[in-house]
């Protein structure tokens, strides 16, 4: 185990224990797809002695891409965890996906990390998904160091990427290294902190580096960038600013401490350079991770509250404190069952003991504690603050649940999950597959909060919902391979939404007389448009006891239930504020059921009066194509209702940015390959919802009515 209490003459040596926590680094590796995250991770594992053979993504041998689907496609799908050592530091690494369909993996990983390594492609620069993961890291206030990778490729431009980071990310990103040579002549780096040059060996020498003096012809450039480094630090930190204004030199060890402090405050991003595939610069990246990224005691503790008193609780990362842990991911293991990936913030977890889930309000028994290395498990007896481990045996714990002591209950902030944008129907091929399909979908839904399953009572279909075509493709593939389910699937369908365009008032009455006790519920509501991201907002303004408060929950439930299917074509209603302002009740006949039904009637009537429209998901699209295919690509975009917003030139390629209706993007990968002889690339991520054109709305509504 990484963090243990050292026993000296029968007592715990607290100083030594705290030193060990300070030597721990919990980091994630994040980037745009194909920037080289997994390749960087594989080199780190090799240099730290975790593996003895370098795995390659393109050969399907990467340790961290252990799923069959990852090895076949050469992409990361699930965030893999491992632990390694560099010098006296222990590093827990989470390698995250770059594809937008699996953005929840990045989101929940960043929630439990203390620092992150952001990888940039030296040719592509700041790409769309890089922006997304950078903003996610900002949201969780995770300190960053950056690596500009692939500097040996044709078209690589280190300094252009730095400018890109300033413009697109607004980052105080500054080199602590600059490259010696470019493209195929990239042969070393200059360390601006230590004022040394590090030359790389020949390809295949396993990343050896040789320390030398800075070449004469680069001394002026190195001096300029070192001065720039101190200047940028001074902009962010008063202590460095004083040294800068006094024009005092800063020694390397002193400068290193300043960089670490300002980086940990999230005010500065040190930038390095290298080529992971050719094994150039990875040892220096490991040094930077240990030197500049925080330990668990260097970051602000997570925001926690006492669920009974609603008072804030301060989390202290010490073993003697009450337990505070966060379950950030669930995985189904064919050998040990459900493994709950958990970050421990305070206290100690021991195998075989009972803990309390303050989210589900249930006791749980920790059967086993395992340290995780991709798809391998190593059992340990206990784990302490700062550790990321797997727990086996938890029955009622899901993603984003808080684990604690029952006597010291706390809850941590939960993750906001993205709404699915695509759906398809799925059905078992045989009766034997029916139970296996239900069980498989239930387990996959528990693993992945961005994957949803629901049953359409009108059509009798099971509907699966996800973040994109690839997301659902992987789900179906896993059902067939892992759960041995034979299944038929329908064509992908867009997750449309319904909203209103104007404010209205509506009445809902539910009255039944059956000879005995009847049913009576009467509500008056006001409907108003609001922000799309707010879903359905419910408020009440009842005065004078027109409706007893006991019925408010039933009314809200009725409104939310009716909003799940809308009135036009069965799609959920969003961006609507419903205010209950009047109504009436009957002393004998009124009931929760009656007011629930009355609220549903009122909502549906109001939506019909309020000029409702259908909304479709619009995707942020970026296409990179050789110049000669620009006309064909633009022509195809126009046919797909894609609004082209920007066209930029980069070397011999055009970068086209636009807003694309998701409904028009099915099969786009194949069409783009055909148009450009396989030479164009594209990325796409959800951006916003927009009203569907009137002619398409009429087709959707008439199609639903016909069905």
XYZ file of C-alpha atoms in Angstrom:
707
model
C 0.000 0.000 0.000
C 1.309 3.471 -0.861
C 0.357 5.343 2.293
C 0.891 3.518 5.576
C 1.455 4.688 9.114
C 5.069 3.924 10.001
C 5.313 2.380 13.473
C 8.130 3.642 15.628
C 8.415 2.350 19.200
C 4.690 1.572 19.315
C 3.265 4.841 17.991
C 2.334 6.319 14.596
C 4.997 8.558 13.079
C 2.685 11.273 11.724
C 5.481 13.287 10.061
C 6.577 10.319 7.959
C 2.969 9.545 7.017
C 2.354 13.127 5.885
C 5.565 13.032 3.843
C 4.234 10.031 1.991
C 0.950 11.781 1.211
C 2.981 14.724 -0.101
C 4.859 12.315 -2.376
C 1.624 11.186 -4.063
C 0.411 12.561 -7.408
C -3.116 11.861 -8.695
C -3.040 12.948 -12.325
C -5.105 12.554 -15.454
C -3.950 12.666 -19.053
C -6.450 14.556 -21.214
C -6.509 15.777 -24.824
C -8.255 15.799 -28.186
C -8.594 12.402 -29.870
C -5.323 11.218 -31.479
C -3.124 13.819 -29.734
C -1.146 10.970 -28.155
C -2.518 10.555 -24.607
C -2.330 6.777 -24.458
C 1.081 6.724 -26.167
C 2.392 9.152 -23.514
C 0.933 6.904 -20.781
C 2.551 3.776 -22.261
C 5.976 5.501 -22.251
C 5.456 6.639 -18.658
C 4.641 3.079 -17.587
C 7.774 1.793 -19.322
C 10.139 4.377 -17.828
C 8.731 3.911 -14.323
C 9.261 0.152 -14.567
C 5.538 -0.670 -14.489
C 5.826 -2.475 -17.827
C 8.823 -4.040 -19.539
C 7.661 -3.700 -23.121
C 6.277 -0.546 -24.708
C 2.696 -1.013 -25.928
C 1.579 0.696 -29.140
C -1.922 2.033 -29.805
C -1.689 1.422 -33.568
C -0.746 -2.229 -32.964
C -3.515 -2.787 -30.395
C -0.946 -3.617 -27.681
C -1.350 -0.565 -25.404
C -1.731 -1.692 -21.772
C -4.180 1.099 -20.936
C -6.417 0.320 -23.943
C -7.353 -3.105 -22.578
C -10.900 -3.432 -23.924
C -11.276 -5.382 -27.178
C -13.212 -2.470 -28.669
C -10.321 -0.094 -27.869
C -7.692 -2.387 -29.374
C -9.696 -2.864 -32.571
C -10.405 0.839 -33.098
C -7.137 2.298 -31.770
C -8.993 4.726 -29.473
C -9.561 5.046 -25.727
C -13.148 4.366 -24.660
C -12.972 3.968 -20.893
C -10.721 5.830 -18.464
C -8.054 3.375 -17.299
C -6.281 3.680 -13.934
C -2.758 2.638 -12.942
C -0.129 3.380 -10.290
C 3.609 3.798 -10.883
C 6.660 5.328 -9.166
C 9.213 7.933 -10.298
C 12.024 8.564 -7.847
C 10.444 8.925 -4.413
C 7.036 9.871 -5.859
C 4.043 7.593 -6.408
C 1.819 8.527 -9.347
C -1.814 7.425 -9.824
C -2.613 7.955 -13.520
C -5.991 8.038 -15.243
C -5.761 7.877 -19.050
C -8.984 9.394 -20.407
C -10.768 9.139 -23.794
C -10.424 11.921 -26.368
C -13.627 11.160 -28.284
C -16.544 13.436 -27.388
C -18.968 10.470 -27.153
C -17.153 9.419 -23.960
C -16.855 12.851 -22.349
C -18.442 11.556 -19.112
C -15.248 9.520 -18.573
C -13.225 12.749 -18.591
C -15.768 14.542 -16.398
C -15.822 12.008 -13.585
C -12.049 11.481 -13.715
C -11.354 15.206 -13.325
C -13.700 15.240 -10.332
C -11.270 13.080 -8.315
C -7.887 14.233 -9.697
C -5.437 16.689 -8.150
C -3.629 17.618 -11.372
C -3.605 16.894 -15.077
C -1.244 16.579 -18.022
C -2.834 18.100 -21.142
C -1.396 16.755 -24.404
C -1.447 18.905 -27.570
C -0.626 17.842 -31.119
C 2.197 20.061 -32.465
C 0.515 20.024 -35.890
C -3.172 20.295 -34.914
C -2.685 22.744 -32.029
C -5.735 23.469 -29.872
C -8.430 21.237 -31.377
C -12.156 21.220 -30.487
C -12.098 18.428 -27.911
C -8.979 19.979 -26.336
C -11.073 23.056 -25.613
C -13.812 20.883 -24.099
C -11.522 18.943 -21.734
C -9.649 22.146 -20.810
C -12.924 23.804 -19.773
C -13.854 20.673 -17.813
C -10.532 20.869 -15.937
C -11.160 24.586 -15.279
C -14.610 23.785 -13.884
C -13.066 21.461 -11.289
C -10.116 23.864 -10.745
C -7.568 21.168 -11.582
C -3.978 22.468 -12.023
C -2.365 21.616 -15.372
C 0.968 21.039 -17.054
C 1.029 20.790 -20.853
C 2.975 18.691 -23.343
C 3.192 19.699 -26.997
C 3.579 16.280 -28.576
C 4.506 15.044 -32.086
C 7.174 17.726 -32.635
C 8.947 15.392 -35.067
C 6.027 15.437 -37.518
C 5.930 17.467 -40.730
C 4.150 20.758 -40.074
C 4.885 20.765 -36.326
C 5.109 24.281 -34.879
C 5.773 24.571 -31.130
C 5.438 28.359 -30.916
C 2.225 28.423 -32.978
C 0.613 26.042 -30.470
C 1.622 28.364 -27.595
C -0.132 31.282 -29.364
C -3.145 28.991 -29.963
C -3.316 28.196 -26.234
C -3.380 31.903 -25.371
C -6.038 32.785 -27.961
C -8.407 29.829 -27.707
C -7.992 28.831 -24.069
C -7.083 32.160 -22.464
C -4.374 30.255 -20.607
C -1.288 31.706 -18.931
C 0.646 28.944 -20.706
C 4.405 29.471 -20.961
C 7.239 27.177 -22.071
C 9.593 25.790 -19.453
C 11.324 24.011 -22.368
C 11.903 24.978 -25.982
C 12.724 22.530 -28.776
C 16.116 22.089 -30.443
C 15.396 21.442 -34.100
C 11.983 20.913 -35.701
C 10.091 18.243 -37.602
C 12.428 15.337 -38.524
C 15.401 17.251 -37.032
C 13.853 17.555 -33.560
C 16.747 16.289 -31.433
C 16.509 17.827 -27.976
C 15.096 20.481 -25.646
C 16.453 23.432 -23.694
C 15.352 23.452 -20.047
C 14.642 27.115 -19.271
C 14.484 26.462 -15.516
C 17.856 24.725 -15.128
C 19.485 26.491 -18.133
C 20.624 23.173 -19.628
C 20.188 21.385 -22.941
C 18.985 17.780 -23.055
C 19.779 15.900 -26.261
C 17.823 12.818 -27.272
C 19.478 9.655 -28.496
C 18.684 7.766 -31.672
C 15.274 6.172 -32.183
C 15.054 2.873 -30.348
C 17.415 3.822 -27.491
C 14.488 3.774 -25.016
C 14.365 7.506 -24.372
C 17.862 8.145 -23.046
C 18.827 11.823 -22.686
C 22.227 13.493 -22.439
C 22.707 16.749 -20.510
C 24.784 19.387 -22.346
C 25.399 23.110 -22.346
C 22.953 25.239 -24.355
C 24.161 25.464 -27.994
C 25.804 28.834 -28.780
C 23.381 29.598 -31.617
C 20.384 29.179 -29.260
C 21.593 31.097 -26.182
C 19.834 34.336 -27.153
C 16.570 32.509 -27.858
C 16.816 30.601 -24.562
C 17.526 33.857 -22.686
C 14.469 35.487 -24.294
C 12.145 32.620 -23.319
C 13.546 32.350 -19.770
C 12.897 36.068 -19.304
C 9.390 35.503 -20.724
C 8.867 32.649 -18.225
C 9.731 34.867 -15.250
C 7.617 37.708 -16.667
C 4.539 35.472 -16.985
C 5.064 34.152 -13.452
C 5.364 37.742 -12.187
C 2.003 38.586 -13.837
C 0.392 35.840 -11.774
C 2.234 36.081 -8.454
C 3.210 39.017 -6.197
C 6.268 37.251 -4.792
C 7.800 36.695 -8.224
C 6.739 40.198 -9.276
C 8.903 41.704 -6.496
C 11.937 39.713 -7.675
C 11.211 40.689 -11.275
C 10.887 44.426 -10.500
C 14.083 44.336 -8.443
C 15.749 42.746 -11.477
C 17.220 39.984 -9.323
C 18.221 36.694 -10.873
C 16.309 33.596 -9.809
C 18.234 30.380 -9.219
C 16.843 27.153 -10.772
C 15.681 25.548 -7.500
C 14.027 28.797 -6.414
C 12.351 29.204 -9.803
C 11.096 25.619 -9.621
C 9.392 26.348 -6.272
C 7.726 29.459 -7.684
C 6.449 27.549 -10.743
C 5.040 24.815 -8.503
C 3.273 27.290 -6.208
C 1.695 29.325 -9.013
C 0.743 26.195 -10.998
C -0.974 24.735 -7.932
C -2.981 27.954 -7.598
C -4.219 27.329 -11.171
C -2.714 30.635 -12.346
C 0.017 29.234 -14.600
C 0.519 26.335 -17.027
C 4.104 25.109 -17.640
C 4.545 23.865 -21.232
C 6.962 21.110 -22.328
C 7.819 19.583 -25.690
C 8.467 16.070 -26.959
C 7.523 13.171 -29.188
C 5.961 10.290 -27.279
C 5.976 7.847 -30.208
C 9.754 8.309 -30.654
C 10.266 8.267 -26.864
C 11.629 11.814 -26.790
C 11.185 13.922 -23.658
C 9.016 11.578 -21.553
C 11.491 11.384 -18.652
C 11.448 15.181 -18.441
C 7.620 15.069 -18.438
C 7.756 12.714 -15.448
C 10.085 15.144 -13.668
C 7.630 17.994 -14.341
C 4.646 15.970 -13.044
C 6.493 15.371 -9.774
C 7.970 18.890 -9.532
C 4.959 21.026 -10.473
C 1.672 19.175 -9.967
C 0.129 19.092 -6.463
C -0.093 16.320 -3.909
C -3.407 15.674 -2.098
C -2.359 18.065 0.695
C -1.616 20.922 -1.754
C -5.130 21.258 -3.177
C -8.320 22.648 -1.659
C -10.430 19.889 -0.083
C -13.703 18.972 -1.807
C -16.856 20.849 -0.817
C -18.740 18.691 1.685
C -21.833 19.171 3.837
C -23.431 17.383 6.749
C -26.725 16.038 5.271
C -28.507 16.354 8.616
C -27.579 19.960 9.431
C -26.693 21.263 5.916
C -23.542 22.750 7.469
C -20.225 22.720 5.596
C -17.670 20.133 6.728
C -13.936 20.712 6.277
C -12.126 17.647 4.901
C -8.585 17.096 6.204
C -6.476 14.520 4.275
C -5.330 12.516 7.299
C -5.805 8.866 8.173
C -7.017 9.663 11.700
C -9.953 11.738 10.361
C -13.474 10.314 9.747
C -13.803 8.540 6.412
C -14.600 10.632 3.329
C -14.517 8.841 -0.043
C -16.143 9.363 -3.421
C -17.286 6.590 -5.778
C -16.620 8.034 -9.213
C -17.034 5.004 -11.470
C -18.583 1.515 -11.563
C -17.169 -1.356 -13.643
C -18.394 -4.934 -14.026
C -15.559 -7.450 -13.751
C -16.295 -11.035 -14.930
C -14.077 -12.476 -12.174
C -14.804 -10.375 -9.056
C -18.155 -8.771 -9.885
C -18.808 -5.043 -9.530
C -15.716 -2.901 -8.857
C -16.379 0.581 -7.469
C -13.564 3.001 -8.381
C -13.139 5.248 -5.339
C -11.062 8.281 -4.352
C -10.340 8.490 -0.621
C -10.079 12.056 0.686
C -9.762 11.396 4.431
C -9.755 8.513 6.883
C -8.890 4.905 6.175
C -10.715 2.084 4.400
C -10.092 -1.507 5.516
C -11.150 -4.678 3.737
C -13.956 -6.554 5.507
C -15.354 -3.501 7.340
C -18.692 -1.688 7.080
C -19.054 1.848 5.764
C -22.044 4.142 5.128
C -23.299 5.419 1.772
C -24.754 8.846 2.595
C -26.258 9.175 -0.897
C -28.257 5.922 -0.906
C -28.617 6.024 2.926
C -27.456 2.415 3.272
C -24.670 0.492 4.968
C -22.167 -1.258 2.718
C -19.554 -3.936 3.426
C -16.165 -3.534 1.767
C -15.348 -7.104 0.709
C -11.983 -6.414 -0.926
C -9.810 -3.420 -1.738
C -7.820 -3.603 -4.973
C -5.181 -1.407 -6.543
C -5.911 -1.181 -10.265
C -3.534 -1.440 -13.206
C -5.702 -1.188 -16.346
C -7.555 -4.552 -16.298
C -5.387 -6.150 -13.583
C -6.139 -6.129 -9.852
C -3.788 -6.226 -6.838
C -5.415 -6.840 -3.445
C -4.452 -4.644 -0.479
C -5.637 -4.726 3.134
C -6.329 -1.020 3.502
C -6.046 2.373 1.793
C -5.700 5.907 3.112
C -6.036 9.570 2.098
C -5.190 10.476 -1.481
C -5.531 6.919 -2.757
C -7.564 5.840 -5.802
C -8.613 2.215 -5.371
C -11.274 -0.282 -6.395
C -13.777 -1.591 -3.839
C -15.365 -5.015 -4.315
C -18.602 -6.032 -2.623
C -20.618 -2.790 -2.604
C -24.258 -3.502 -3.512
C -26.035 -0.127 -3.430
C -23.330 2.304 -4.534
C -23.398 4.065 -7.901
C -21.389 6.754 -9.648
C -21.119 10.027 -7.653
C -22.081 8.481 -4.300
C -20.333 9.551 -1.074
C -18.915 6.934 1.306
C -18.330 7.841 4.967
C -18.784 6.726 8.591
C -22.392 6.504 9.775
C -21.456 8.451 12.914
C -19.874 11.261 10.825
C -22.126 11.609 7.783
C -21.115 13.898 4.914
C -22.050 14.306 1.253
C -19.846 15.587 -1.559
C -21.009 17.554 -4.604
C -22.342 15.336 -7.383
C -21.391 15.394 -11.055
C -23.746 16.949 -13.625
C -24.287 14.390 -16.386
C -24.752 15.392 -20.040
C -28.119 14.694 -21.665
C -28.091 12.016 -24.415
C -28.546 13.329 -27.968
C -29.192 10.112 -29.883
C -31.366 7.043 -29.376
C -32.278 3.744 -31.020
C -34.661 0.869 -30.389
C -33.242 -2.500 -29.317
C -34.940 -5.874 -28.940
C -33.779 -9.424 -28.123
C -33.440 -11.863 -31.014
C -34.919 -14.780 -29.036
C -36.845 -15.341 -25.808
C -33.631 -16.655 -24.245
C -31.972 -13.297 -24.969
C -34.738 -11.304 -23.273
C -33.567 -11.690 -19.661
C -29.889 -11.363 -20.647
C -30.649 -8.125 -22.538
C -32.374 -6.593 -19.523
C -29.551 -7.616 -17.195
C -26.865 -6.363 -19.597
C -28.540 -2.986 -20.133
C -28.999 -2.544 -16.380
C -25.282 -3.149 -15.729
C -24.143 -0.887 -18.573
C -26.479 1.881 -17.395
C -24.994 1.598 -13.892
C -21.476 1.882 -15.342
C -22.154 4.841 -17.640
C -24.372 7.738 -16.438
C -24.455 9.249 -19.957
C -26.165 6.056 -21.237
C -29.906 5.817 -20.516
C -32.478 3.072 -21.064
C -36.231 3.611 -21.146
C -39.316 1.680 -22.219
C -41.818 3.250 -24.623
C -45.222 1.966 -23.520
C -46.999 3.164 -26.679
C -44.744 1.221 -29.064
C -43.644 -1.520 -26.645
C -39.988 -0.814 -27.515
C -36.876 -0.631 -25.348
C -35.016 2.575 -26.240
C -31.307 3.107 -25.570
C -29.988 6.676 -25.459
C -26.393 7.896 -25.727
C -23.973 10.650 -26.708
C -23.385 9.634 -30.326
C -23.302 6.859 -32.924
C -19.973 5.485 -31.670
C -21.209 5.466 -28.066
C -24.225 3.290 -28.915
C -22.152 1.151 -31.285
C -19.788 0.295 -28.418
C -22.735 -0.415 -26.072
C -24.255 -2.872 -28.566
C -20.869 -4.496 -29.185
C -20.355 -4.980 -25.440
C -23.843 -6.492 -25.090
C -22.980 -9.088 -27.714
C -19.462 -9.894 -26.465
C -19.585 -9.516 -22.683
C -23.201 -10.473 -22.005
C -23.636 -12.884 -24.966
C -26.892 -11.182 -25.976
C -28.387 -11.585 -29.434
C -30.058 -8.255 -30.244
C -31.657 -6.416 -33.155
C -31.311 -2.642 -33.267
C -33.133 0.055 -35.169
C -31.678 3.058 -36.952
C -30.302 5.871 -34.759
C -32.873 8.518 -33.847
C -32.269 12.114 -32.805
C -33.223 13.166 -29.268
C -35.555 16.037 -30.183
C -37.064 18.278 -27.494
C -40.255 20.354 -27.336
C -40.558 23.862 -25.906
C -42.953 26.818 -25.885
C -42.568 30.240 -27.512
C -44.857 32.450 -25.399
C -46.356 32.788 -21.928
C -49.903 31.453 -21.356
C -52.251 30.474 -18.562
C -53.973 27.096 -18.427
C -56.519 25.232 -16.332
C -56.517 21.575 -15.384
C -59.514 19.843 -13.821
C -59.839 16.194 -12.916
C -63.330 15.286 -11.645
C -64.772 11.785 -11.276
C -67.924 10.617 -9.506
C -68.410 6.873 -9.130
C -71.182 6.663 -6.532
C -68.894 6.531 -3.522
C -65.995 8.845 -2.817
C -65.076 10.751 -5.987
C -61.910 12.399 -7.289
C -61.465 16.168 -7.471
C -58.432 18.232 -8.440
C -58.354 21.724 -9.950
C -55.205 23.738 -10.773
C -54.489 27.035 -12.517
C -50.948 27.372 -13.898
C -48.873 29.917 -15.809
C -46.414 28.676 -18.436
C -43.418 30.785 -19.526
C -40.352 30.085 -21.685
C -36.998 29.949 -19.855
C -33.400 28.890 -20.589
C -33.188 25.564 -22.458
C -30.660 24.093 -20.047
C -33.060 24.537 -17.118
C -35.463 21.784 -18.214
C -38.781 22.158 -16.353
C -38.840 24.705 -13.506
C -41.763 24.462 -11.055
C -42.828 27.226 -8.642
C -45.951 27.911 -6.605
C -47.661 31.203 -5.703
C -50.741 29.869 -3.932
C -52.304 32.380 -1.551
C -55.096 31.957 0.979
C -54.942 28.163 1.036
C -56.720 27.693 -2.298
C -54.872 24.365 -2.508
C -53.420 22.730 0.636
C -49.603 22.409 0.629
C -49.948 18.642 0.990
C -50.847 18.444 -2.699
C -47.933 20.545 -4.090
C -45.618 17.561 -4.529
C -48.299 15.603 -6.382
C -48.934 18.593 -8.672
C -45.218 18.984 -9.428
C -44.935 15.253 -10.089
C -47.900 15.398 -12.493
C -46.338 18.314 -14.390
C -42.933 16.620 -14.687
C -44.526 13.334 -15.736
C -46.565 15.032 -18.493
C -43.463 16.952 -19.606
C -41.622 13.697 -20.349
C -43.655 13.122 -23.522
C -44.863 16.587 -24.587
C -47.861 16.974 -26.906
C -46.544 17.292 -30.468
C -44.564 14.139 -31.141
C -43.847 12.480 -27.822
C -40.533 14.254 -27.121
C -39.612 15.658 -23.681
C -40.468 19.274 -22.897
C -37.616 21.596 -21.895
C -37.015 25.308 -21.291
C -40.334 25.875 -19.542
C -41.264 27.511 -16.229
C -44.561 26.390 -14.673
C -46.053 28.490 -11.869
C -48.997 27.176 -9.844
C -50.970 30.284 -8.880
C -54.545 29.154 -8.133
C -56.980 26.255 -8.012
C -59.489 24.616 -5.684
C -59.994 21.425 -3.704
C -62.776 19.348 -2.167
C -62.649 18.418 1.509
C -63.617 14.798 0.815
C -62.951 14.026 -2.850
C -59.554 15.650 -3.355
C -56.493 13.354 -3.408
C -52.881 13.323 -4.582
C -53.926 11.230 -7.584
C -56.585 13.783 -8.580
C -54.157 16.734 -8.393
C -51.471 14.726 -10.209
C -53.865 14.148 -13.111
C -55.149 17.748 -13.044
C -51.569 19.074 -13.292
C -50.858 16.865 -16.326
C -54.056 18.098 -18.024
C -53.102 21.737 -17.332
C -49.582 21.331 -18.710
C -50.738 19.668 -21.928
C -53.444 22.299 -22.470
C -50.936 25.108 -21.829
C -48.353 23.692 -24.250
C -50.970 23.488 -27.018
C -51.857 27.178 -26.455
C -48.247 28.391 -26.089
C -47.055 27.940 -29.678
C -44.908 24.899 -29.020
C -42.018 24.025 -31.339
C -39.643 21.088 -31.686
C -35.941 21.609 -30.965
C -33.091 19.637 -32.502
C -29.530 19.169 -31.174
C -26.958 21.251 -33.048
C -23.380 19.974 -33.085
C -20.167 21.966 -33.118
C -18.385 20.632 -36.216
C -14.796 21.004 -37.391
C -13.595 19.485 -40.669
C -9.951 19.459 -41.764
C -9.596 18.828 -45.504
C -6.901 19.239 -48.176
C -7.405 22.428 -50.214
C -8.455 20.624 -53.402
C -11.578 19.107 -51.784
C -12.891 22.307 -50.202
C -15.630 22.888 -52.809
C -16.992 19.329 -52.567
C -16.969 19.379 -48.751
C -18.755 22.767 -48.589
C -21.329 21.615 -51.140
C -22.102 18.527 -49.053
C -22.358 20.692 -45.932
C -24.946 22.950 -47.579
C -27.068 19.919 -48.450
C -26.962 18.847 -44.783
C -28.163 22.238 -43.445
C -24.741 22.870 -41.890
C -24.047 26.534 -41.198
C -20.410 27.265 -42.062
C -19.045 29.817 -39.567
C -15.280 29.967 -40.238
C -12.803 28.693 -42.817
C -9.115 28.871 -41.877
C -5.981 28.041 -43.816
C -3.354 25.831 -42.174
C -0.433 24.831 -44.428
C -2.065 22.983 -47.365
C -5.325 22.236 -45.560
C -8.527 24.097 -44.834
C -10.179 23.967 -41.401
C -13.944 24.451 -41.664
C -15.912 25.215 -38.502
C -19.671 25.188 -38.387
C -22.933 24.273 -36.661
C -24.477 21.000 -37.840
C -27.945 19.543 -37.122
C -27.339 16.075 -35.663
C -30.190 14.622 -37.746
C -28.167 15.326 -40.902
C -24.888 13.837 -39.620
C -25.604 10.107 -39.591
C -23.130 8.372 -41.890
C -21.073 11.559 -42.305
C -17.770 9.745 -41.702
C -18.349 7.523 -44.744
C -19.532 10.432 -46.920
C -16.506 12.572 -46.009
C -14.097 9.733 -46.747
C -15.723 9.261 -50.141
C -15.557 12.982 -50.989
C -11.880 13.363 -50.040
C -10.396 9.924 -50.814
C -10.079 9.336 -47.093
C -7.856 12.392 -46.522
C -10.232 14.604 -44.481
C -10.934 14.387 -40.762
C -13.770 15.736 -38.653
C -14.714 16.178 -35.006
C -18.160 16.870 -33.617
C -19.569 17.625 -30.171
C -22.979 18.731 -28.801
C -23.358 22.506 -28.722
C -26.960 23.690 -28.273
C -30.619 23.059 -29.192
C -32.357 25.062 -31.911
C -35.889 25.154 -33.379
C -36.431 22.661 -36.198
C -37.361 24.190 -39.600
C -41.133 24.220 -40.059
C -41.250 21.710 -42.940
C -39.170 19.170 -40.996
C -41.287 19.698 -37.874
C -44.455 18.926 -39.853
C -42.897 15.672 -41.131
C -41.848 14.640 -37.615
C -45.304 15.354 -36.178
C -47.201 13.666 -39.018
C -44.829 10.686 -38.893
C -45.479 10.243 -35.182
C -49.240 10.542 -35.611
C -49.186 7.983 -38.433
C -47.153 5.581 -36.314
